[in-house]
Tab-separated table of C-alpha atoms in Angstrom:
chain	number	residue	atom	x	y	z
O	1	UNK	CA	-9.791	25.384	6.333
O	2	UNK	CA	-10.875	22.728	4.043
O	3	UNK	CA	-14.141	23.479	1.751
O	4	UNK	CA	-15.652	19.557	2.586
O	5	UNK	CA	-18.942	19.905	4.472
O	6	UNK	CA	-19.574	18.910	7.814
O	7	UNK	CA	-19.741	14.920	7.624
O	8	UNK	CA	-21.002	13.204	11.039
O	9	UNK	CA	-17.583	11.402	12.077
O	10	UNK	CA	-19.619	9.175	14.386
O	11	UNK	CA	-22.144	7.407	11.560
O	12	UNK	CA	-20.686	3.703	10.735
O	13	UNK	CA	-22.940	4.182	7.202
O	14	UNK	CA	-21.306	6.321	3.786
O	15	UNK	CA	-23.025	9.666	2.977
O	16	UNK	CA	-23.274	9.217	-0.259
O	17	UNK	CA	-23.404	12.923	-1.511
O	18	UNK	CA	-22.810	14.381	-4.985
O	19	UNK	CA	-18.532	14.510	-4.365
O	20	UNK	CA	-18.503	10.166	-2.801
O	21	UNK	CA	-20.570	9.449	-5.958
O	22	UNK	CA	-17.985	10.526	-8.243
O	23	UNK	CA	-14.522	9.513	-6.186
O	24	UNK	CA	-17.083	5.856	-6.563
O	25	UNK	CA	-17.433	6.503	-10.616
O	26	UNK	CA	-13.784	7.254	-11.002
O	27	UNK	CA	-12.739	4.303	-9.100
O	28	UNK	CA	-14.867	2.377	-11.434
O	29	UNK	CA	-13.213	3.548	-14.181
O	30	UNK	CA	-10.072	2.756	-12.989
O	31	UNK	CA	-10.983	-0.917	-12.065
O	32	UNK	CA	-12.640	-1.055	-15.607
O	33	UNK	CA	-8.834	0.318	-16.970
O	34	UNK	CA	-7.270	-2.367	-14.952
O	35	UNK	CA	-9.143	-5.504	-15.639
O	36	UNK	CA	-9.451	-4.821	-19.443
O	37	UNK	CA	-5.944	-3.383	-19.656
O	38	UNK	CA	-5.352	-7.075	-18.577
O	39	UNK	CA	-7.770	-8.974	-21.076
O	40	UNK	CA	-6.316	-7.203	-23.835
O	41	UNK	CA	-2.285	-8.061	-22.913
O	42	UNK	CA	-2.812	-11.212	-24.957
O	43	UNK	CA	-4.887	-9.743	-27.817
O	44	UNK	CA	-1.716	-7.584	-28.017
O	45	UNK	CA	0.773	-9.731	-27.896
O	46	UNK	CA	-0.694	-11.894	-30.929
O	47	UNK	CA	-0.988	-8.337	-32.690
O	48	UNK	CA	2.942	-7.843	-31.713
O	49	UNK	CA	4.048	-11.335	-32.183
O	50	UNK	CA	6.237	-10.779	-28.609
O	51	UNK	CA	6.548	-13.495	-26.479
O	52	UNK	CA	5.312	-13.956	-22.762
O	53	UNK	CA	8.653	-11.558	-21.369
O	54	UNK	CA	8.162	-9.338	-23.420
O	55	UNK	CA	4.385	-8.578	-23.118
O	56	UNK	CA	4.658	-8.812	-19.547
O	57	UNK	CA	7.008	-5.511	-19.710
O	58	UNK	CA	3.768	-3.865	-20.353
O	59	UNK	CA	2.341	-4.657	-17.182
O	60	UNK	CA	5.848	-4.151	-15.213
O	61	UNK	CA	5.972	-0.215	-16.591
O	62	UNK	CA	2.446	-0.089	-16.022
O	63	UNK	CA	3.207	-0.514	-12.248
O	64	UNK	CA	6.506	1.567	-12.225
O	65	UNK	CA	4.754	4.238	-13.482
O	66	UNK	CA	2.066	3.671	-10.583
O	67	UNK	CA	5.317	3.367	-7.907
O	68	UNK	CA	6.818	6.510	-9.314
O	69	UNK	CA	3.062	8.444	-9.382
O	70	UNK	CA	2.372	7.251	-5.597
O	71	UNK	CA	6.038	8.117	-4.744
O	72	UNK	CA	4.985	11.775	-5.688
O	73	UNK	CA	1.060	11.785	-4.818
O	74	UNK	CA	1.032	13.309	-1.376
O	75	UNK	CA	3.275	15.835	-2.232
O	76	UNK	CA	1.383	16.927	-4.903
O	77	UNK	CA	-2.086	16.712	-2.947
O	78	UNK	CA	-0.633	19.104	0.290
O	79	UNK	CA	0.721	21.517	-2.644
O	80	UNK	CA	-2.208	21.728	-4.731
O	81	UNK	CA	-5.105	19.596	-3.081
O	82	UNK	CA	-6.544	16.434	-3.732
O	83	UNK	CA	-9.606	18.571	-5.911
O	84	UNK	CA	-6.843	19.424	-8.703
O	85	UNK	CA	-4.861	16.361	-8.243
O	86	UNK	CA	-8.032	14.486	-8.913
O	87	UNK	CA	-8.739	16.741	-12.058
O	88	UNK	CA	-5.266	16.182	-13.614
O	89	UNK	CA	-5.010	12.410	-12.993
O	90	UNK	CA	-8.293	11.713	-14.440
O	91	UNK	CA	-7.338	13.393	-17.465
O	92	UNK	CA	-3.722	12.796	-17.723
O	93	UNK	CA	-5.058	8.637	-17.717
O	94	UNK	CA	-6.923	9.336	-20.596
O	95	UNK	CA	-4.172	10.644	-22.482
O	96	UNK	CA	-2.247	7.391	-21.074
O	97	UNK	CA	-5.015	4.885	-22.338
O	98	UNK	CA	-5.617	6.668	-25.736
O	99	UNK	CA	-1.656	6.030	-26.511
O	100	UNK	CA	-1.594	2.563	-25.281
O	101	UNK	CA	-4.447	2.246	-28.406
O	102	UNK	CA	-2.345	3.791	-30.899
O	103	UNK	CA	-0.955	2.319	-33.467
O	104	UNK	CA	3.020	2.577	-33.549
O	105	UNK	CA	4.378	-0.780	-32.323
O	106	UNK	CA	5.854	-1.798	-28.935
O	107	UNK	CA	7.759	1.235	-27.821
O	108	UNK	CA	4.302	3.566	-28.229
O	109	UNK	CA	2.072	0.909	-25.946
O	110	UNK	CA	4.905	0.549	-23.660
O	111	UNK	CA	4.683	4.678	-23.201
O	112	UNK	CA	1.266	4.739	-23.423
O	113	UNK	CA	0.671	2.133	-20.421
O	114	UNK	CA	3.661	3.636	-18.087
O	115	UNK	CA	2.016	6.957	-18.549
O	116	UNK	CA	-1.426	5.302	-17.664
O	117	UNK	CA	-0.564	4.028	-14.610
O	118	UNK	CA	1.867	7.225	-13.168
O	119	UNK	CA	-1.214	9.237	-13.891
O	120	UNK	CA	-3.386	6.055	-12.579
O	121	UNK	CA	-1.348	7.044	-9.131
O	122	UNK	CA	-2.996	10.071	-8.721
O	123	UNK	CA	-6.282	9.093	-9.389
O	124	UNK	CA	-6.229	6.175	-7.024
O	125	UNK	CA	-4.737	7.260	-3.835
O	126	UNK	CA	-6.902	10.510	-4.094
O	127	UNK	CA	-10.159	8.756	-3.926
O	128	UNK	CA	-8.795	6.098	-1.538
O	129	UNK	CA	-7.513	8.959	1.021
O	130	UNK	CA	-10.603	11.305	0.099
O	131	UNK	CA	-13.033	8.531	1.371
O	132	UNK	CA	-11.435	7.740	4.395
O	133	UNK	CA	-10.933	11.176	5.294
O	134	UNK	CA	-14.675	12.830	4.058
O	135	UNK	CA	-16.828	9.338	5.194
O	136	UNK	CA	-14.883	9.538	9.116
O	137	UNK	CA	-15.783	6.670	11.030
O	138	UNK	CA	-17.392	5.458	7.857
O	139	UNK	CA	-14.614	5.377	5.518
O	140	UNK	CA	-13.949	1.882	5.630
O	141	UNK	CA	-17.706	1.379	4.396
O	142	UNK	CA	-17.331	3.887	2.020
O	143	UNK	CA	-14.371	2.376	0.720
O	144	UNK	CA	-15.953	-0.847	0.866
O	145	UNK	CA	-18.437	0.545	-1.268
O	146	UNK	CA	-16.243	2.352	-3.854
O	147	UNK	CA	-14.515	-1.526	-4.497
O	148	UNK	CA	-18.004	-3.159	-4.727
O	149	UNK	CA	-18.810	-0.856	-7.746
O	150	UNK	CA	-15.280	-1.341	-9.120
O	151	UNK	CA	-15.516	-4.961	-8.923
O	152	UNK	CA	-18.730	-4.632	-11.142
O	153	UNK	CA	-16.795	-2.439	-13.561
O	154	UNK	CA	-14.289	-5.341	-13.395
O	155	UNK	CA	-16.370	-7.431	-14.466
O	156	UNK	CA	-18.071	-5.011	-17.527
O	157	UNK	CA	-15.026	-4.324	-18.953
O	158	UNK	CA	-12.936	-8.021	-19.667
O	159	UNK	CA	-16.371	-8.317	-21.149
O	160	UNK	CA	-16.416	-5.610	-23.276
O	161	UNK	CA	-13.067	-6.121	-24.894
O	162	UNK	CA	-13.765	-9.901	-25.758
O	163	UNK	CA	-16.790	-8.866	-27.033
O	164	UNK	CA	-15.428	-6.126	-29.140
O	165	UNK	CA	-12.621	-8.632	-30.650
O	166	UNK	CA	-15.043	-10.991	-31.934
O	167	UNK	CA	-16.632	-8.122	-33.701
O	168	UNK	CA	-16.010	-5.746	-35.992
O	169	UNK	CA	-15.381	-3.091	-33.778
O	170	UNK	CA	-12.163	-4.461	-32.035
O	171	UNK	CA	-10.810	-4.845	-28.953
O	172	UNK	CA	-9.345	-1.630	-28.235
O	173	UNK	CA	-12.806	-0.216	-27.406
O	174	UNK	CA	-13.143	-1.695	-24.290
O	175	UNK	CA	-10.675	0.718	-23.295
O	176	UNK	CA	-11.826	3.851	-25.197
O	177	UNK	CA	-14.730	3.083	-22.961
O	178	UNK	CA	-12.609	4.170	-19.963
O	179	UNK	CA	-11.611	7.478	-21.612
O	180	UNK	CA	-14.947	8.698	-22.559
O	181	UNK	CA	-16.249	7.851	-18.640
O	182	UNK	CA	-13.645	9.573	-17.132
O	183	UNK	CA	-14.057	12.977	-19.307
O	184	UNK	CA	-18.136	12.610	-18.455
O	185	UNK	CA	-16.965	12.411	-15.234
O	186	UNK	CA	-15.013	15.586	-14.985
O	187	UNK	CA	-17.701	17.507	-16.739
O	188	UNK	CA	-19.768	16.432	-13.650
O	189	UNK	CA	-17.901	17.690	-11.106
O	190	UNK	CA	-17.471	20.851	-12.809
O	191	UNK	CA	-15.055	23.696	-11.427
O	192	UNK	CA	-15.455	23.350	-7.726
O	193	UNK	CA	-12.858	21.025	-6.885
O	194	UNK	CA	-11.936	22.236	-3.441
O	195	UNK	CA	-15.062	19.626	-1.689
O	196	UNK	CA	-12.090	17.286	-2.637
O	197	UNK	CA	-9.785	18.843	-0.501
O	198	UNK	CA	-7.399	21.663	-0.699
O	199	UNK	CA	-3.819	22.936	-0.716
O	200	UNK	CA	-1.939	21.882	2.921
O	201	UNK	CA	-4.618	19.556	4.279
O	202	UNK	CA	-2.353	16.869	4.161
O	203	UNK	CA	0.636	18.457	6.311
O	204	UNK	CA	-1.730	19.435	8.883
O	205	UNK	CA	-2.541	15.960	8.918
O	206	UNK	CA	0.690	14.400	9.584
O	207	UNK	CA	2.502	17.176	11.097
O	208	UNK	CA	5.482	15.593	10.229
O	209	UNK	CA	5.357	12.008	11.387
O	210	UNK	CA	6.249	9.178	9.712
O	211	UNK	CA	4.713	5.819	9.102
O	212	UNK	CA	4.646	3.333	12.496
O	213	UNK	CA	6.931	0.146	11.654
O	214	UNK	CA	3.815	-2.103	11.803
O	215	UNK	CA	2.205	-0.008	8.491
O	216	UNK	CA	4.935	-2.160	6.878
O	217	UNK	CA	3.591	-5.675	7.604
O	218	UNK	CA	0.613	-4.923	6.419
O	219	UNK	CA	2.061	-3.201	2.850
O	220	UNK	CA	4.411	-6.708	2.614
O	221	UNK	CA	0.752	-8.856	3.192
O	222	UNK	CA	-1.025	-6.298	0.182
O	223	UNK	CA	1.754	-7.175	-1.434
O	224	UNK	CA	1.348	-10.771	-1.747
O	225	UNK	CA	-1.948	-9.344	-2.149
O	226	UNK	CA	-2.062	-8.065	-5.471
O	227	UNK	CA	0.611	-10.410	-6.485
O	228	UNK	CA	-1.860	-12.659	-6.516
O	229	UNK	CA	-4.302	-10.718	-8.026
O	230	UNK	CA	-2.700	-9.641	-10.976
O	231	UNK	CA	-0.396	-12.937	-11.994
O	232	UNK	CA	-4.463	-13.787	-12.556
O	233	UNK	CA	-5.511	-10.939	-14.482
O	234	UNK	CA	-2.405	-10.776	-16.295
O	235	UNK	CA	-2.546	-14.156	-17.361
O	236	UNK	CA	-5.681	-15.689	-16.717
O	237	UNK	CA	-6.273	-15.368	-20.326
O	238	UNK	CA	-3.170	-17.468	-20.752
O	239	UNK	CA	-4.255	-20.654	-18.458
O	240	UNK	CA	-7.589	-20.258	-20.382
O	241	UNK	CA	-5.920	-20.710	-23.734
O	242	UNK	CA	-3.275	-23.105	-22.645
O	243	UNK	CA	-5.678	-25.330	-20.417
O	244	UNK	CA	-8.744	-25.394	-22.104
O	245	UNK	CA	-8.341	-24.591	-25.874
O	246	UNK	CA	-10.429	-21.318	-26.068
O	247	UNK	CA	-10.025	-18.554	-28.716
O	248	UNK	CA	-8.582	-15.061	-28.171
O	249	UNK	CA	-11.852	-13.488	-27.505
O	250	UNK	CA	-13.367	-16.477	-25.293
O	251	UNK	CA	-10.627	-16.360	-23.348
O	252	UNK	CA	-10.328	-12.429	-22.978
O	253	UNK	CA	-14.392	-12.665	-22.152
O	254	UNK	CA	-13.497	-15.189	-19.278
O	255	UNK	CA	-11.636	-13.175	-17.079
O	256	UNK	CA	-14.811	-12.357	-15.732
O	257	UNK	CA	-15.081	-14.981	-14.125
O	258	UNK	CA	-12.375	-13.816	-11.548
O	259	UNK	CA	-13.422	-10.359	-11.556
O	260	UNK	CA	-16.834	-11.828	-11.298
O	261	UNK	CA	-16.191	-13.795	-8.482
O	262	UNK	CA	-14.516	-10.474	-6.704
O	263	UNK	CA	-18.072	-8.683	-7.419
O	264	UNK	CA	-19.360	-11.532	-4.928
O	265	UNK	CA	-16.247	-11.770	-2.173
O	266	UNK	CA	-16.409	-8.439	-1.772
O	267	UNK	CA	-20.470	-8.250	-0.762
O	268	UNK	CA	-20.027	-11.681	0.890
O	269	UNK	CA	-16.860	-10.043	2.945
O	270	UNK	CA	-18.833	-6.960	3.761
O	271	UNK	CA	-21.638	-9.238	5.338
O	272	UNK	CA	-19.241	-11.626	7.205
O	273	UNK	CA	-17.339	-8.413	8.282
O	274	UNK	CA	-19.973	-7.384	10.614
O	275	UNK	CA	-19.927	-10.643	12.734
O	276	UNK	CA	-16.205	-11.596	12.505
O	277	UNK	CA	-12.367	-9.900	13.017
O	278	UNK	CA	-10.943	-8.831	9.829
O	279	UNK	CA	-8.051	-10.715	10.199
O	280	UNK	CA	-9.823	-14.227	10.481
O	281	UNK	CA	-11.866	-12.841	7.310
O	282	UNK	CA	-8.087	-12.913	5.524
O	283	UNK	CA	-7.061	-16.102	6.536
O	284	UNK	CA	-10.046	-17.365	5.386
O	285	UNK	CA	-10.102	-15.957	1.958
O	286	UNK	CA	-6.972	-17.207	1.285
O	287	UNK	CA	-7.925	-20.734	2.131
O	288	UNK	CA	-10.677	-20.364	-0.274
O	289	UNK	CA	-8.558	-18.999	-2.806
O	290	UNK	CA	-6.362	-21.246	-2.296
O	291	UNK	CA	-8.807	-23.992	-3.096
O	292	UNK	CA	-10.317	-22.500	-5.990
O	293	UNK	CA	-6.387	-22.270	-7.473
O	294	UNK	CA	-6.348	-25.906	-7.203
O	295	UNK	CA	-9.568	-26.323	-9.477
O	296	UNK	CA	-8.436	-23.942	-12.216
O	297	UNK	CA	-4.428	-24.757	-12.370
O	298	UNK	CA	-5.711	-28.955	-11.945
O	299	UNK	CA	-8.174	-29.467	-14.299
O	300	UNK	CA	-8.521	-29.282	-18.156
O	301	UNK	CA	-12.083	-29.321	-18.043
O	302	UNK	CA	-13.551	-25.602	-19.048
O	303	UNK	CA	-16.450	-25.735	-16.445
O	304	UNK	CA	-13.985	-26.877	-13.736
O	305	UNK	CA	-11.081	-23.937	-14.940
O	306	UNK	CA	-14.295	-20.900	-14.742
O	307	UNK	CA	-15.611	-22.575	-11.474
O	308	UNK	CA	-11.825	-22.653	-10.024
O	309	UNK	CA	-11.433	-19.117	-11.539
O	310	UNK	CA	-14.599	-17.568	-9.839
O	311	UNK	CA	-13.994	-19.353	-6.440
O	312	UNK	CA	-10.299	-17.882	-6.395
O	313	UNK	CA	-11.993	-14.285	-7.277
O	314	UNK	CA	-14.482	-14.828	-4.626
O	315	UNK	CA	-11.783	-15.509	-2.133
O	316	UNK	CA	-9.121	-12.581	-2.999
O	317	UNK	CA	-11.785	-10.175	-3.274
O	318	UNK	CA	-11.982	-9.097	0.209
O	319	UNK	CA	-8.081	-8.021	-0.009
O	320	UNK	CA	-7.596	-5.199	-1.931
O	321	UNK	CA	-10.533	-3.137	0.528
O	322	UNK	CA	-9.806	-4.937	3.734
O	323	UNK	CA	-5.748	-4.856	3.414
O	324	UNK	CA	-5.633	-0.678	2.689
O	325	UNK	CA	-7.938	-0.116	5.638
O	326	UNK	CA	-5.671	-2.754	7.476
O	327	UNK	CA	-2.646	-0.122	6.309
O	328	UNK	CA	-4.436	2.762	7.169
O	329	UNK	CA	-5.330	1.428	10.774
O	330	UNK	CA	-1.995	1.029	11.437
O	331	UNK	CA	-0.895	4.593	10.053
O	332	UNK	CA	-1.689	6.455	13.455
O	333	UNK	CA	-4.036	8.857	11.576
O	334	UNK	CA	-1.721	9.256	8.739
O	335	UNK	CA	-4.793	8.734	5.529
O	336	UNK	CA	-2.984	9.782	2.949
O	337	UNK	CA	0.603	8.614	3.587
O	338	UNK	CA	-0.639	5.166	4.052
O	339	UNK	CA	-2.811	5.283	1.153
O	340	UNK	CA	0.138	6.389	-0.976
O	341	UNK	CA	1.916	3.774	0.885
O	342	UNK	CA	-0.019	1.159	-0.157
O	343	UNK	CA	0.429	2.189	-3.742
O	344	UNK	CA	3.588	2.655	-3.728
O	345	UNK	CA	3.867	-1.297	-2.651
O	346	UNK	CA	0.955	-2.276	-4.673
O	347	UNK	CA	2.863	-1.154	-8.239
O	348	UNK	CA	5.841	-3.094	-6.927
O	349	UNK	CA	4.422	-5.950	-6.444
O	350	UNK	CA	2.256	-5.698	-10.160
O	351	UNK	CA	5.433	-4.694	-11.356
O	352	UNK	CA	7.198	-7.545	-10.524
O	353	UNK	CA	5.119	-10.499	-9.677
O	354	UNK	CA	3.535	-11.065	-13.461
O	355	UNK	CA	6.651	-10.312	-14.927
O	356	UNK	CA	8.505	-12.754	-12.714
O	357	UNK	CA	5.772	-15.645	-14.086
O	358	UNK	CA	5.927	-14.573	-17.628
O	359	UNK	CA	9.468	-14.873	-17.403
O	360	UNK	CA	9.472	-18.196	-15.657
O	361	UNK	CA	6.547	-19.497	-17.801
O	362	UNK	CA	9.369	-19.317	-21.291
O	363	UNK	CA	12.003	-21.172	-19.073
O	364	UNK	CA	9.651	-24.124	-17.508
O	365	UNK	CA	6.384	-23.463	-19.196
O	366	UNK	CA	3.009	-21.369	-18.093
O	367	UNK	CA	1.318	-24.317	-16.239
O	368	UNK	CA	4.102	-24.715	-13.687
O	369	UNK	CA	5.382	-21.379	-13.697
O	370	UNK	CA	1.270	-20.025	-12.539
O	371	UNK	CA	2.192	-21.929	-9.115
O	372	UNK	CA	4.213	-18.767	-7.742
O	373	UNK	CA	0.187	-17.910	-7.078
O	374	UNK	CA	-0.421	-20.012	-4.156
O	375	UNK	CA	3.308	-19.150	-3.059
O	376	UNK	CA	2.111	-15.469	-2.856
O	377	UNK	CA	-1.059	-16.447	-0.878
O	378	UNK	CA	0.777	-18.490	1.320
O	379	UNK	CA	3.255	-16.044	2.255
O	380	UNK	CA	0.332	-13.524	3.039
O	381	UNK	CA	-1.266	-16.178	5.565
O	382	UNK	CA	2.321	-16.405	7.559
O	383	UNK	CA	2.853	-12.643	7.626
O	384	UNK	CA	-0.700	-12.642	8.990
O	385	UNK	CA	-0.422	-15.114	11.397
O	386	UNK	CA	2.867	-13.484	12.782
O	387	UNK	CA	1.867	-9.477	12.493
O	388	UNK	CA	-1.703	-9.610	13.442
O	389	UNK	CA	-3.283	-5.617	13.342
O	390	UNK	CA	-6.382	-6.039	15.941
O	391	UNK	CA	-9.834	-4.478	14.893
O	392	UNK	CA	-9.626	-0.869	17.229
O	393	UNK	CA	-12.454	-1.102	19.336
O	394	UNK	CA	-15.905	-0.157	18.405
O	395	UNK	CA	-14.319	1.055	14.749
O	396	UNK	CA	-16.851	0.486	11.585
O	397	UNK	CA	-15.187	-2.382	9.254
O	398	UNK	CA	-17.937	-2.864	6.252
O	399	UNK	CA	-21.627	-2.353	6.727
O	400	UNK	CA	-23.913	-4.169	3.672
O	401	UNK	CA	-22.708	-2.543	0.191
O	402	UNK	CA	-25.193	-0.351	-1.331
O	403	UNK	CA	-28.324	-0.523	1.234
C-alpha cells in the first residue's frame, strides 16, 4: 500500500501539502534549467566560436538524453518508487548542469547537457505523474499550478543569465542557480520519500495495458507543441540579435519576454478554462500565437519583435499543461505511462525541431529558416481539428492558479 495520505478524489481544488509544494519547487527548477539552458546556447556558442549546427547539437542531446530517461522512467518508478526516483533525478541534474559549466570545450558541454536532460527525465515525469495521481480529480489544477510557478521561474532565470553576462559574475550563474535550488530542495524533503510513492504502484496501476491509439494524437499535437516552443527558446536570442541589433546579454535578457508572456497564457488559460472546452482553448492559442509570430518574425522594430515575442508566449502557454492532461485523458487511467509518454515525444520533438532550424538557418539564413514555427503550429491546429479528445464529463480542467 502506498504511504500518500488520504487525498479527497472528489475536490476540483490542489491540496497543497508539504510533498505538492516541493514536486511545484522542483518543477520550477527545472523550467528555470530549461529557459536559461536556452539563453545561454548563444553566449556559448560565441565562447566556442561553433556555428548555428553545431550549437544546436547541444539542444538535440539535451532531448535524447530526455527520450532515453523517459524511455526508462516508469520502469524505474514501479521498481524503486517515484520517492527515490525523485531523489536521484534531482541530484543526478545537478551533476548534469555543473558539467555543462565546466570548462573543457565542446565535447564536456555536450556530456554535461545529455546527462542533464536523461536525469531531467526522471525529475519531470515524476512530478507530472505524482500530481495527477496524489491531487485526484484535482490533478489537472494541480498541474496547472505546478506550470504557473514554472513559467515564473521561466521568466527569473533568462533574466538571471543576461544579467550575470553583463557583469562580472558571468553567465554561467544563472544556471548554478538551478543546482543550489534543487540540493535545498532535497534537504527539505528529507528521508521520507515514500509520500512520493513507492515500489510497484505503477504496475498495479496499469495491470498490464497499453496506451489507447488515440494517446497518440494527442503526443503528435504536444509535439508540434514544444516544437514550437523551443525553436523560440532556442533561438529567440538569435531573431533578437539578427532582427534588432541587440548585444549578447540584451538579447539573452529578452527571452523573457516569451517566457513572460507564458507566465500570463497560462493564468489567462486557467480562467478561460472554466467557461470553455479545452480543445477550443487550443485552437485559439494557436491563432494568437500565430499572430504574435507575425509581429516578431515581420518587423525590425525592437518594441514590435518583444510585443510579437510576448503575444506568441501568451498564446503557447496554455500547451505544455493543457496537452499532457489532454494525453493523460486519453490514457484510460494509465498516469504514469502517458506522462512518460509525453516525454518521451516531447525530447523528440526538442531534439529535432531546433536542430532542424539551426541547420536550415546556415543553408537559407535564420530569418526564413524561423518560419518552420508557424508550420509546427499549423500542423497542431489540423491534428486538432481531425482527433478532437472531448472534456469527460463533469472532470476539473484548471481552477484560478494560486487562490
Amino acid at each position: 500500500m502506498s504511504n500518500s495520505p488520504v487525498v479527497p478524489r472528489l475536490s476540483t481544488t490542489p491540496v497543497r501539502d508539504r510533498a505538492t509544494w516541493i514536486a511545484y519547487a522542483q518543477m520550477a527548477c527545472y523550467a528555470w534549467f530549461i529557459y536559461s539552458f536556452g539563453a545561454t546556447l548563444a553566449l556559448l556558442r560565441d565562447e566556442q566560436g561553433t556555428s548555428r549546427s553545431v550549437s544546436s547539437l547541444h539542444g538535440s542531446l539535451m532531448a535524447i538524453g530526455g527520450l532515453l530517461g523517459g524511455l526508462l522512467t516508469a520502469r524505474a518508478i514501479d521498481r524503486w518508487g517515484r520517492g527515490r526516483v525523485l531523489r536521484v533525478g534531482a541530484i543526478a541534474t545537478a551533476i548534469g548542469i555543473l558539467t555543462y559549466t565546466m570548462p573543457g570545450g565542446l565535447p564536456v558541454t555536450l556530456f554535461g547537457i545529455f546527462f542533464a536532460g536523461f536525469a531531467g527525465a526522471f525529475l519531470l515525469i515524476s512530478i507530472n505523474a505524482f500530481l495527477l495521481d496524489h491531487q485526484g480529480a484535482a490533478g489537472p489544477s494541480s498541474l496547472t499550478e505546478s506550470n504557473a510557478i514554472s513559467s515564473f521561474a521561466g521568466l527569473v532565470g533568462p533574466l538571471v543569465v543576461g544579467v550575470g553576462a553583463a557583469t562580472i559574475f558571468g553567465w554561467r550563474v544563472g544556471m548554478w542557480a538551478v543546482v543550489v535550488a534543487l540540493l535545498v530542495a532535497e534537504i527539505i524533503r528529507g528521508r521520507n520519500t515514500a509520500v512520493f510513492g513507492v515500489a510497484g504502484e505503477v504496475a498495479r496501476h496499469h495491470d498490464g495495458r497499453h496506451l489507447p491509439r488515440r494517446v497518440y494524437w494527442t503526443l503528435a499535437v504536444l509535439m508540434c507543441f514544444l516544437a514550437t516552443e523551443f525553436s523560440l527558446t532556442f533561438w529567440g536570442a538569435d531573431l533578437l540579435r539578427e532582427r534588432c541589433n541587440f548585444g549578447p546579454a540584451a538579447a539573452a535578457a529578452s527571452l523573457a519576454s516569451v517566457t513572460g508572456g507564458m507566465l500570463v497564457g497560462r493564468v489567462w488559460g486557467s480562467r478561460l478554462a472554466q467557461r470553455l472546452n479545452t480543445e477550443l482553448i487550443l485552437k485559439g492559442s494557436i491563432g494568437l500565437a500565430l499572430v504574435g509570430f507575425g509581429l516578431a518574425w515581420g518587423f525590425t522594430l525592437w518594441p514590435i519583435v518583444i510585443l510579437g515575442m510576448f503575444t506568441t508566449g501568451v498564446g503557447i502557454g496554455v500547451h505544455w499543461p493543457l496537452g499532457v492532461a489532454r494525453a493523460v485523458r486519453s490514457s484510460g487511467g494509465l498516469t504514469d505511462h502517458a506522462a512518460a509518454a509525453a516525454s518521451v515525444a516531447g525530447s523528440i520533438a526538442i531534439a529535432v525541431a531546433p536542430f532542424c532550424l539551426g541547420a536550415l538557418s546556415d543553408v537559407i539564413g535564420f530569418h526564413e529558416a524561423f518560419l518552420l514555427v508557424p508550420v509546427f503550429l499549423l500542423v497542431a491546429l489540423v491534428i486538432l481539428i481531425v482527433r478532437p479528445v472531448p472534456d469527460e464529463p463533469g472532470a476539473v480542467r484548471v481552477v484560478p492558479i494560486l487562490e
